[in-house]
Amino acid sequence: MATDNSVLVIGAGVFGLTAARELQQRGYRVTVADPGPVPHPLAASNDLSRMVRMDYGGDGLYSSLGADAIDGWHRWNTNWGRELYHEDGFLLMSSVPMAVGSFEQDSYSLLTGRGFPLEKLAPGDLANKYPRWNSGHYIDGYFNPRAGWAEAGEITASLALDAQNSGVSIVTGFTASGLLQEGNKVVGAVSSDGTELRAEWVVVAAGVWTPILLPELSDRMWPVGQPIFYFKPQDPDAYRAPSFPPWGADIPRSGWYGFPANSEGVFKMANHGRGTRVHADAERVISPEQEAHCREFLAQSLPSLASLPFHGTKMCLYCDTWDGDFWIARDPERHGLVVVTGGSGHAFKFAPVLGGLAADALEGVENAYSERFAWRAMGEIKSEDIRYTGE
Ligand SMILES: Cc1cc2nc3c(=O)[nH]c(=O)nc-3n(C[C@H](O)[C@H](O)[C@H](O)COP(=O)(O)OP(=O)(O)OC[C@H]3O[C@@H](n4cnc5c(N)ncnc54)[C@H](O)[C@@H]3O)c2cc1C
């Protein structure tokens, strides 16, 4: 590999593939390396569904990024010639009145202030429009029609194809075990079998495996396990939009969210909580307590599913940063190294705009997000600092 404008991207998840494609389009010669297959079975970017929304409480920055991303999802659907992003909306329910300072009210105020036509739930709306939900429990909330869900695994596969079609080379069977360095410059990576890939720039996009490759970052980002539950109801249409859009139920307090049944009739729900800190290669199973927690929620909120057997369960790993913000930045100390990761359980929705942010970081171009996603020291975590960003 020549070392002029070449880039080696380590990891073919949504961060790596979008960075690769954008950099190729900006004139670099890009190779992506991954153990494979792509999408990798353990990658966070590989699942049935991911939530897409711009509802981010009072956080105007993520909200703007979300709005741009949704425009991008529509463009991608058109380019793919098939709908992999489904704009079914987002139903946010609350068992307490939405109060100023809450995630729900702040999202509502910010988005309506920006001109988005959200539909506040009036008394009776939940029972009439979304009858599967326990309307005795959820007394407030709103519906945002400009949101939806993305078929994550299919999309990651399509991004890999798009990248290859734009000239990116994807090398599978390569598990980077270390970076190659000459003096103060990173010049490539070596795999566990001794194969070397060299490039002018190395972009590490290895998700939860990033702190294994870069242990110096392990005090600022780490893998956290979160449970996912799948069901196969007999009447899947009852769990599809418009009467059953993507949803969050008391989400800043309970963490529960989920999706309509997909084309195979599979209904998925998950919990976005503090999760459990685990090793990246930990066994991906959930505990009986997590199963019981799910059952308890269903009995209270969605009783029609309360006794349905699980179609499947799994633990999925977030790469959490200490402050919940992404990490899209150049190493300030070593030349030639860029890190794009730290999805913190909410990055997939931004796929259409992530590549541009990564390429800007490599080129040293400042944008509205550079500071928030910068290479940063570990700060002090106070409980009030732990912002709810959602899934
Ligand atoms: C349970 C769960 C639910 C989520 N829900 C949502 C949601 O609803 N909405 C949303 O926006 N986001 C959501 N997210 C977050 C989102 O999925 C992630 O932020 C995003 O997919 C992370 O992408 P990534 O490219 O960083 O990592 P990954 O997709 O994990 O990709 C990393 C890649 O690196 C490769 N790799 C690892 N080690 C090496 C190595 N040594 N050498 C080479 N390659 C390597 C892996 O094989 C993998 O392909 C969720 C995440 C989880 C886990």
Tab-separated table of C-alpha atoms and ligand atoms in Angstrom:
chain	number	residue	atom	x	y	z
A	1	MET	CA	0.000	0.000	0.000
A	2	ALA	CA	1.475	3.363	-0.967
A	3	THR	CA	1.701	5.904	1.798
A	4	ASP	CA	0.487	9.116	0.155
A	5	ASN	CA	-3.246	9.558	0.637
A	6	SER	CA	-3.998	6.072	1.901
A	7	VAL	CA	-6.273	5.349	4.847
A	8	LEU	CA	-6.666	2.117	6.803
A	9	VAL	CA	-9.972	1.868	8.669
A	10	ILE	CA	-10.045	-0.774	11.407
A	11	GLY	CA	-13.586	-2.034	11.900
A	12	ALA	CA	-16.518	-2.377	9.504
A	13	GLY	CA	-19.384	-1.221	11.688
A	14	VAL	CA	-21.397	1.881	10.980
A	15	PHE	CA	-18.631	4.232	12.107
A	16	GLY	CA	-15.934	2.555	10.010
A	17	LEU	CA	-17.956	2.032	6.837
A	18	THR	CA	-19.387	5.544	6.715
A	19	ALA	CA	-15.929	7.035	7.357
A	20	ALA	CA	-14.460	4.843	4.626
A	21	ARG	CA	-16.997	5.847	2.025
A	22	GLU	CA	-16.781	9.543	2.760
A	23	LEU	CA	-12.971	9.506	2.712
A	24	GLN	CA	-12.923	7.610	-0.574
A	25	GLN	CA	-15.263	10.248	-1.994
A	26	ARG	CA	-12.895	12.973	-0.742
A	27	GLY	CA	-10.086	11.440	-2.772
A	28	TYR	CA	-8.345	9.061	-0.344
A	29	ARG	CA	-7.568	5.433	-1.118
A	30	VAL	CA	-9.302	3.522	1.620
A	31	THR	CA	-8.975	-0.015	2.947
A	32	VAL	CA	-11.303	-1.319	5.655
A	33	ALA	CA	-10.091	-4.277	7.731
A	34	ASP	CA	-12.371	-6.437	9.882
A	35	PRO	CA	-12.322	-10.010	11.175
A	36	GLY	CA	-15.505	-10.503	9.083
A	37	PRO	CA	-17.973	-11.464	7.934
A	38	VAL	CA	-19.453	-8.000	7.431
A	39	PRO	CA	-21.671	-7.248	9.228
A	40	HIS	CA	-19.851	-9.046	12.011
A	41	PRO	CA	-22.240	-11.180	14.116
A	42	LEU	CA	-21.106	-9.436	17.335
A	43	ALA	CA	-21.024	-5.880	15.941
A	44	ALA	CA	-23.366	-3.348	17.530
A	45	SER	CA	-24.302	-2.298	13.994
A	46	ASN	CA	-25.776	-5.731	13.325
A	47	ASP	CA	-29.305	-6.260	14.636
A	48	LEU	CA	-32.889	-6.185	13.366
A	49	SER	CA	-33.532	-2.576	14.235
A	50	ARG	CA	-32.215	0.701	15.599
A	51	MET	CA	-34.242	3.723	16.671
A	52	VAL	CA	-33.976	6.879	14.548
A	53	ARG	CA	-35.175	10.100	16.130
A	54	MET	CA	-34.193	13.691	16.777
A	55	ASP	CA	-35.903	13.824	20.193
A	56	TYR	CA	-32.980	14.531	22.526
A	57	GLY	CA	-34.463	16.472	25.426
A	58	GLY	CA	-33.072	19.991	25.455
A	59	ASP	CA	-29.894	18.923	23.666
A	60	GLY	CA	-30.064	21.032	20.528
A	61	LEU	CA	-26.818	19.683	19.122
A	62	TYR	CA	-27.867	16.026	18.904
A	63	SER	CA	-31.310	17.149	17.816
A	64	SER	CA	-29.844	19.060	14.851
A	65	LEU	CA	-27.609	16.132	13.994
A	66	GLY	CA	-30.666	13.846	14.166
A	67	ALA	CA	-32.672	16.091	11.840
A	68	ASP	CA	-29.820	16.102	9.291
A	69	ALA	CA	-29.474	12.343	9.634
A	70	ILE	CA	-33.173	11.799	8.907
A	71	ASP	CA	-32.832	13.801	5.676
A	72	GLY	CA	-29.921	11.481	4.917
A	73	TRP	CA	-31.972	8.340	5.633
A	74	HIS	CA	-34.501	9.440	3.014
A	75	ARG	CA	-31.703	9.982	0.480
A	76	TRP	CA	-30.264	6.543	1.267
A	77	ASN	CA	-33.661	4.854	0.882
A	78	THR	CA	-33.936	6.471	-2.567
A	79	ASN	CA	-30.400	5.464	-3.550
A	80	TRP	CA	-30.892	1.890	-2.365
A	81	GLY	CA	-34.227	1.656	-4.151
A	82	ARG	CA	-35.721	-0.017	-1.092
A	83	GLU	CA	-36.882	1.143	2.294
A	84	LEU	CA	-34.415	0.184	5.015
A	85	TYR	CA	-35.314	3.225	7.122
A	86	HIS	CA	-39.012	3.126	8.044
A	87	GLU	CA	-40.479	6.475	8.999
A	88	ASP	CA	-43.143	5.114	11.360
A	89	GLY	CA	-42.721	7.951	13.895
A	90	PHE	CA	-41.880	7.814	17.584
A	91	LEU	CA	-44.389	7.531	20.424
A	92	LEU	CA	-43.055	8.858	23.718
A	93	MET	CA	-45.254	7.955	26.682
A	94	SER	CA	-45.032	9.182	30.255
A	95	SER	CA	-46.740	7.916	33.400
A	96	VAL	CA	-46.276	11.334	34.996
A	97	PRO	CA	-47.253	14.740	33.605
A	98	MET	CA	-44.542	16.080	31.288
A	99	ALA	CA	-42.806	18.765	33.328
A	100	VAL	CA	-40.263	21.388	32.311
A	101	GLY	CA	-36.820	19.855	32.768
A	102	SER	CA	-37.982	16.336	31.859
A	103	PHE	CA	-36.653	14.586	28.760
A	104	GLU	CA	-40.170	14.419	27.336
A	105	GLN	CA	-41.155	18.058	27.842
A	106	ASP	CA	-37.754	19.404	26.811
A	107	SER	CA	-37.818	17.342	23.613
A	108	TYR	CA	-41.344	18.536	22.887
A	109	SER	CA	-40.525	22.198	23.511
A	110	LEU	CA	-37.307	22.165	21.515
A	111	LEU	CA	-38.766	20.383	18.505
A	112	THR	CA	-42.039	22.287	18.337
A	113	GLY	CA	-39.970	25.479	18.786
A	114	ARG	CA	-38.040	24.426	15.686
A	115	GLY	CA	-41.299	23.991	13.770
A	116	PHE	CA	-41.711	20.207	13.865
A	117	PRO	CA	-45.401	19.243	14.075
A	118	LEU	CA	-45.456	16.954	17.131
A	119	GLU	CA	-48.798	15.568	18.285
A	120	LYS	CA	-49.286	15.958	22.033
A	121	LEU	CA	-51.392	13.127	23.481
A	122	ALA	CA	-54.770	14.405	24.630
A	123	PRO	CA	-56.827	12.408	27.141
A	124	GLY	CA	-58.183	9.328	25.362
A	125	ASP	CA	-55.635	9.449	22.515
A	126	LEU	CA	-53.530	6.568	23.778
A	127	ALA	CA	-56.546	4.272	24.148
A	128	ASN	CA	-57.995	5.279	20.767
A	129	LYS	CA	-54.909	5.522	18.591
A	130	TYR	CA	-52.478	3.135	20.300
A	131	PRO	CA	-54.761	0.601	21.986
A	132	ARG	CA	-52.099	-1.994	22.864
A	133	TRP	CA	-50.731	0.298	25.568
A	134	ASN	CA	-52.078	0.535	29.111
A	135	SER	CA	-53.729	3.936	28.927
A	136	GLY	CA	-54.446	3.804	32.654
A	137	HIS	CA	-50.712	3.946	33.290
A	138	TYR	CA	-49.441	6.354	30.614
A	139	ILE	CA	-51.202	9.654	31.076
A	140	ASP	CA	-49.039	11.986	29.003
A	141	GLY	CA	-46.709	12.029	26.008
A	142	TYR	CA	-46.534	12.879	22.330
A	143	PHE	CA	-46.079	11.397	18.870
A	144	ASN	CA	-43.353	12.652	16.556
A	145	PRO	CA	-44.061	11.642	12.946
A	146	ARG	CA	-40.517	12.605	11.799
A	147	ALA	CA	-38.752	9.538	13.258
A	148	GLY	CA	-38.637	5.799	12.725
A	149	TRP	CA	-36.424	2.764	12.736
A	150	ALA	CA	-33.602	1.400	10.656
A	151	GLU	CA	-32.926	-2.212	9.653
A	152	ALA	CA	-29.450	-2.133	11.139
A	153	GLY	CA	-27.894	-5.367	9.879
A	154	GLU	CA	-29.251	-4.941	6.333
A	155	ILE	CA	-28.043	-1.349	6.311
A	156	THR	CA	-24.541	-2.261	7.461
A	157	ALA	CA	-24.379	-4.841	4.665
A	158	SER	CA	-25.577	-2.204	2.175
A	159	LEU	CA	-23.026	0.332	3.435
A	160	ALA	CA	-20.276	-2.228	2.871
A	161	LEU	CA	-21.484	-2.745	-0.714
A	162	ASP	CA	-21.774	1.007	-1.297
A	163	ALA	CA	-18.250	1.487	0.027
A	164	GLN	CA	-16.892	-1.214	-2.271
A	165	ASN	CA	-18.764	0.261	-5.232
A	166	SER	CA	-17.151	3.617	-4.540
A	167	GLY	CA	-13.699	2.004	-4.627
A	168	VAL	CA	-13.065	1.091	-0.986
A	169	SER	CA	-11.245	-2.191	-0.487
A	170	ILE	CA	-12.681	-4.350	2.305
A	171	VAL	CA	-10.302	-6.916	3.761
A	172	THR	CA	-11.863	-9.566	6.003
A	173	GLY	CA	-9.985	-12.086	8.129
A	174	PHE	CA	-7.921	-9.285	9.648
A	175	THR	CA	-8.096	-8.815	13.428
A	176	ALA	CA	-5.771	-5.972	14.354
A	177	SER	CA	-3.708	-6.882	17.391
A	178	GLY	CA	-1.708	-3.658	17.495
A	179	LEU	CA	-0.862	-0.482	15.671
A	180	LEU	CA	2.388	0.002	13.781
A	181	GLN	CA	4.260	3.093	14.817
A	182	GLU	CA	7.372	4.842	13.507
A	183	GLY	CA	8.528	7.495	15.918
A	184	ASN	CA	5.519	9.590	16.745
A	185	LYS	CA	3.505	8.457	13.731
A	186	VAL	CA	1.033	5.598	13.421
A	187	VAL	CA	1.677	3.919	10.071
A	188	GLY	CA	-0.600	0.903	10.023
A	189	ALA	CA	-1.757	-2.128	11.943
A	190	VAL	CA	-0.615	-5.678	12.458
A	191	SER	CA	-2.980	-8.625	12.764
A	192	SER	CA	-2.836	-11.510	15.181
A	193	ASP	CA	-1.174	-13.676	12.465
A	194	GLY	CA	1.516	-11.064	11.783
A	195	THR	CA	0.028	-9.579	8.584
A	196	GLU	CA	0.747	-5.861	8.282
A	197	LEU	CA	-1.426	-3.252	6.591
A	198	ARG	CA	0.225	0.135	6.195
A	199	ALA	CA	-1.294	3.529	5.418
A	200	GLU	CA	-0.720	7.231	5.824
A	201	TRP	CA	-3.723	7.408	8.156
A	202	VAL	CA	-5.209	4.827	10.500
A	203	VAL	CA	-8.831	5.240	11.580
A	204	VAL	CA	-9.732	3.001	14.521
A	205	ALA	CA	-13.463	2.223	14.418
A	206	ALA	CA	-13.512	-1.006	16.391
A	207	GLY	CA	-16.520	-0.281	18.629
A	208	VAL	CA	-16.245	-2.021	22.012
A	209	TRP	CA	-12.922	-3.532	20.948
A	210	THR	CA	-11.331	-0.061	20.598
A	211	PRO	CA	-9.981	0.104	24.178
A	212	ILE	CA	-8.326	-3.294	23.647
A	213	LEU	CA	-6.399	-1.862	20.700
A	214	LEU	CA	-5.878	1.478	22.450
A	215	PRO	CA	-5.657	0.634	26.175
A	216	GLU	CA	-4.794	4.245	26.958
A	217	LEU	CA	-8.469	5.052	26.231
A	218	SER	CA	-9.876	2.361	28.525
A	219	ASP	CA	-10.369	4.838	31.371
A	220	ARG	CA	-12.635	6.952	29.117
A	221	MET	CA	-14.646	4.341	27.189
A	222	TRP	CA	-15.716	0.805	27.988
A	223	PRO	CA	-18.189	-1.931	26.948
A	224	VAL	CA	-21.542	-2.013	28.722
A	225	GLY	CA	-24.027	-4.872	28.266
A	226	GLN	CA	-27.702	-4.084	27.666
A	227	PRO	CA	-30.513	-6.623	27.260
A	228	ILE	CA	-32.642	-7.123	24.134
A	229	PHE	CA	-35.823	-9.221	23.983
A	230	TYR	CA	-37.568	-10.599	20.899
A	231	PHE	CA	-41.136	-11.900	20.623
A	232	LYS	CA	-43.174	-13.365	17.784
A	233	PRO	CA	-46.802	-12.426	18.430
A	234	GLN	CA	-49.488	-14.375	16.572
A	235	ASP	CA	-51.049	-11.148	15.311
A	236	PRO	CA	-47.997	-9.105	14.185
A	237	ASP	CA	-50.145	-6.476	12.449
A	238	ALA	CA	-51.395	-5.407	15.882
A	239	TYR	CA	-47.794	-4.414	16.625
A	240	ARG	CA	-47.170	-2.365	13.508
A	241	ALA	CA	-47.573	1.320	12.653
A	242	PRO	CA	-49.702	3.356	12.633
A	243	SER	CA	-51.290	1.912	15.789
A	244	PHE	CA	-47.966	0.645	17.087
A	245	PRO	CA	-45.052	2.938	16.123
A	246	PRO	CA	-41.533	2.838	17.637
A	247	TRP	CA	-41.921	3.775	21.265
A	248	GLY	CA	-40.327	4.858	24.518
A	249	ALA	CA	-42.227	4.203	27.751
A	250	ASP	CA	-41.161	6.394	30.664
A	251	ILE	CA	-37.832	6.078	28.965
A	252	PRO	CA	-35.652	8.481	30.995
A	253	ARG	CA	-36.821	6.741	34.165
A	254	SER	CA	-37.341	3.140	33.022
A	255	GLY	CA	-35.132	2.761	29.926
A	256	TRP	CA	-37.768	0.719	28.029
A	257	TYR	CA	-38.123	1.240	24.287
A	258	GLY	CA	-38.997	-0.850	21.275
A	259	PHE	CA	-40.078	-1.241	17.692
A	260	PRO	CA	-42.986	-2.382	15.573
A	261	ALA	CA	-42.961	-5.992	14.392
A	262	ASN	CA	-40.692	-6.346	11.357
A	263	SER	CA	-41.549	-8.002	8.037
A	264	GLU	CA	-40.974	-11.433	9.625
A	265	GLY	CA	-43.373	-10.614	12.459
A	266	VAL	CA	-40.615	-10.236	15.070
A	267	PHE	CA	-41.268	-7.679	17.786
A	268	LYS	CA	-38.202	-6.305	19.584
A	269	MET	CA	-37.839	-4.330	22.798
A	270	ALA	CA	-34.810	-3.381	24.866
A	271	ASN	CA	-33.690	-1.548	27.922
A	272	HIS	CA	-31.387	1.442	27.815
A	273	GLY	CA	-30.200	1.678	31.392
A	274	ARG	CA	-26.918	1.879	33.175
A	275	GLY	CA	-26.247	-1.665	31.948
A	276	THR	CA	-23.474	-3.909	33.163
A	277	ARG	CA	-19.803	-3.217	32.534
A	278	VAL	CA	-18.346	-6.278	30.812
A	279	HIS	CA	-15.377	-7.384	28.718
A	280	ALA	CA	-15.818	-6.945	24.957
A	281	ASP	CA	-15.558	-10.706	24.498
A	282	ALA	CA	-17.884	-11.619	27.378
A	283	GLU	CA	-20.602	-14.181	26.734
A	284	ARG	CA	-23.638	-12.338	25.310
A	285	VAL	CA	-26.347	-13.708	27.593
A	286	ILE	CA	-28.819	-11.952	29.855
A	287	SER	CA	-29.702	-12.799	33.440
A	288	PRO	CA	-32.947	-14.261	34.878
A	289	GLU	CA	-33.354	-10.922	36.735
A	290	GLN	CA	-33.311	-9.045	33.411
A	291	GLU	CA	-35.935	-11.419	32.009
A	292	ALA	CA	-38.108	-10.906	35.093
A	293	HIS	CA	-37.681	-7.127	34.769
A	294	CYS	CA	-38.951	-7.326	31.175
A	295	ARG	CA	-41.964	-9.425	32.220
A	296	GLU	CA	-42.789	-6.958	34.978
A	297	PHE	CA	-42.742	-4.068	32.505
A	298	LEU	CA	-44.961	-5.937	30.026
A	299	ALA	CA	-47.495	-6.881	32.685
A	300	GLN	CA	-47.821	-3.241	33.631
A	301	SER	CA	-47.575	-1.578	30.213
A	302	LEU	CA	-48.230	-3.975	27.348
A	303	PRO	CA	-50.280	-6.771	28.888
A	304	SER	CA	-51.037	-8.542	25.591
A	305	LEU	CA	-47.385	-9.672	25.442
A	306	ALA	CA	-46.871	-10.359	29.134
A	307	SER	CA	-47.056	-14.140	28.963
A	308	LEU	CA	-45.802	-14.703	25.398
A	309	PRO	CA	-42.611	-16.834	25.396
A	310	PHE	CA	-39.421	-15.086	24.325
A	311	HIS	CA	-38.566	-15.651	20.655
A	312	GLY	CA	-34.997	-14.782	21.674
A	313	THR	CA	-32.912	-12.670	24.038
A	314	LYS	CA	-29.380	-11.350	23.883
A	315	MET	CA	-26.978	-8.971	25.495
A	316	CYS	CA	-25.729	-6.272	23.163
A	317	LEU	CA	-22.698	-4.128	23.982
A	318	TYR	CA	-22.583	-0.345	23.948
A	319	CYS	CA	-19.186	1.331	23.709
A	320	ASP	CA	-19.923	3.940	26.374
A	321	THR	CA	-17.771	7.013	26.766
A	322	TRP	CA	-17.568	8.512	30.219
A	323	ASP	CA	-19.866	11.398	29.227
A	324	GLY	CA	-22.076	9.638	26.657
A	325	ASP	CA	-20.757	11.688	23.736
A	326	PHE	CA	-19.215	10.144	20.639
A	327	TRP	CA	-15.461	10.090	20.059
A	328	ILE	CA	-14.654	11.367	16.568
A	329	ALA	CA	-11.202	12.870	16.772
A	330	ARG	CA	-7.551	12.831	15.900
A	331	ASP	CA	-5.074	11.723	18.523
A	332	PRO	CA	-3.509	15.027	19.609
A	333	GLU	CA	-0.212	13.284	20.384
A	334	ARG	CA	0.400	10.677	17.684
A	335	HIS	CA	0.265	11.690	14.038
A	336	GLY	CA	-1.792	9.666	11.606
A	337	LEU	CA	-4.285	8.276	14.112
A	338	VAL	CA	-8.013	9.025	14.178
A	339	VAL	CA	-10.534	7.305	16.472
A	340	VAL	CA	-14.229	7.134	15.587
A	341	THR	CA	-16.268	5.267	18.159
A	342	GLY	CA	-17.930	5.731	21.556
A	343	GLY	CA	-21.435	5.225	20.172
A	344	SER	CA	-22.710	5.060	23.776
A	345	GLY	CA	-25.829	3.219	22.666
A	346	HIS	CA	-27.162	5.911	20.350
A	347	ALA	CA	-24.972	6.345	17.256
A	348	PHE	CA	-26.654	4.202	14.614
A	349	LYS	CA	-29.366	6.742	13.879
A	350	PHE	CA	-26.685	9.231	12.820
A	351	ALA	CA	-25.143	6.916	10.208
A	352	PRO	CA	-25.877	9.243	7.268
A	353	VAL	CA	-23.875	12.058	8.884
A	354	LEU	CA	-21.149	10.129	10.747
A	355	GLY	CA	-18.862	9.725	7.733
A	356	GLY	CA	-18.645	13.481	7.191
A	357	LEU	CA	-17.740	14.042	10.840
A	358	ALA	CA	-15.046	11.354	10.686
A	359	ALA	CA	-13.543	12.735	7.485
A	360	ASP	CA	-13.530	16.254	8.944
A	361	ALA	CA	-11.687	14.955	12.011
A	362	LEU	CA	-9.044	13.323	9.821
A	363	GLU	CA	-8.616	16.487	7.748
A	364	GLY	CA	-8.588	18.744	10.815
A	365	VAL	CA	-11.719	20.577	9.634
A	366	GLU	CA	-13.689	22.143	12.482
A	367	ASN	CA	-17.477	21.720	12.434
A	368	ALA	CA	-20.305	22.344	14.885
A	369	TYR	CA	-19.679	18.943	16.507
A	370	SER	CA	-15.861	18.817	16.719
A	371	GLU	CA	-15.679	20.151	20.250
A	372	ARG	CA	-18.359	17.839	21.647
A	373	PHE	CA	-16.793	14.744	20.049
A	374	ALA	CA	-13.190	15.776	20.713
A	375	TRP	CA	-10.312	13.696	22.107
A	376	ARG	CA	-10.802	14.570	25.750
A	377	ALA	CA	-9.586	13.847	29.222
A	378	MET	CA	-11.778	11.982	31.678
A	379	GLY	CA	-13.863	14.508	33.574
A	380	GLU	CA	-15.503	14.266	36.916
A	381	ILE	CA	-18.772	12.309	36.741
A	382	LYS	CA	-21.422	13.821	38.951
A	383	SER	CA	-24.864	12.272	38.986
A	384	GLU	CA	-26.392	15.375	37.409
A	385	ASP	CA	-23.864	15.072	34.553
A	386	ILE	CA	-25.253	11.723	33.447
A	387	ARG	CA	-27.440	12.985	30.688
A	388	TYR	CA	-30.127	10.790	29.244
A	389	THR	CA	-29.411	10.487	25.540
A	390	GLY	CA	-31.514	7.411	24.958
A	391	GLU	CA	-30.892	4.562	22.592
B	1	LIG	C1	-28.491	-3.169	22.369
B	1	LIG	C2	-28.172	-1.967	21.545
B	1	LIG	C3	-29.185	-1.159	21.137
B	1	LIG	C4	-28.918	0.004	20.442
B	1	LIG	N1	-29.944	0.770	20.005
B	1	LIG	C5	-29.713	1.861	19.265
B	1	LIG	C6	-30.789	2.588	18.706
B	1	LIG	O1	-31.955	2.203	18.862
B	1	LIG	N2	-30.506	3.709	17.980
B	1	LIG	C7	-29.221	4.105	17.765
B	1	LIG	O2	-29.030	5.147	17.132
B	1	LIG	N3	-28.161	3.405	18.223
B	1	LIG	C8	-28.389	2.295	18.965
B	1	LIG	N4	-27.349	1.551	19.439
B	1	LIG	C9	-25.990	2.012	19.231
B	1	LIG	C10	-25.417	1.686	17.862
B	1	LIG	O3	-25.820	0.412	17.445
B	1	LIG	C11	-23.895	1.763	17.980
B	1	LIG	O4	-23.523	3.026	18.543
B	1	LIG	C12	-23.196	1.613	16.647
B	1	LIG	O5	-23.720	0.546	15.897
B	1	LIG	C13	-21.711	1.386	16.907
B	1	LIG	O6	-21.053	1.176	15.694
B	1	LIG	P1	-19.494	0.906	15.657
B	1	LIG	O7	-19.089	0.973	14.242
B	1	LIG	O8	-18.818	1.800	16.642
B	1	LIG	O9	-19.280	-0.534	16.302
B	1	LIG	P2	-19.591	-2.054	15.721
B	1	LIG	O10	-20.811	-2.001	14.908
B	1	LIG	O11	-19.530	-2.915	16.882
B	1	LIG	O12	-18.384	-2.264	14.738
B	1	LIG	C14	-17.071	-2.502	15.173
B	1	LIG	C15	-16.396	-3.366	14.136
B	1	LIG	O13	-15.022	-3.488	14.498
B	1	LIG	C16	-14.609	-4.799	14.198
B	1	LIG	N5	-13.422	-5.099	14.996
B	1	LIG	C17	-13.378	-5.340	16.324
B	1	LIG	N6	-12.112	-5.581	16.719
B	1	LIG	C18	-11.363	-5.471	15.614
B	1	LIG	C19	-9.979	-5.618	15.386
B	1	LIG	N7	-9.123	-5.906	16.375
B	1	LIG	N8	-9.501	-5.483	14.123
B	1	LIG	C20	-10.358	-5.194	13.103
B	1	LIG	N9	-11.679	-5.026	13.279
B	1	LIG	C21	-12.174	-5.171	14.511
B	1	LIG	C22	-15.820	-5.651	14.542
B	1	LIG	O14	-15.757	-6.910	13.891
B	1	LIG	C23	-16.949	-4.790	14.059
B	1	LIG	O15	-17.319	-5.098	12.726
B	1	LIG	C24	-27.577	0.365	20.138
B	1	LIG	C25	-26.533	-0.478	20.532
B	1	LIG	C26	-26.819	-1.645	21.200
B	1	LIG	C27	-25.676	-2.541	21.583
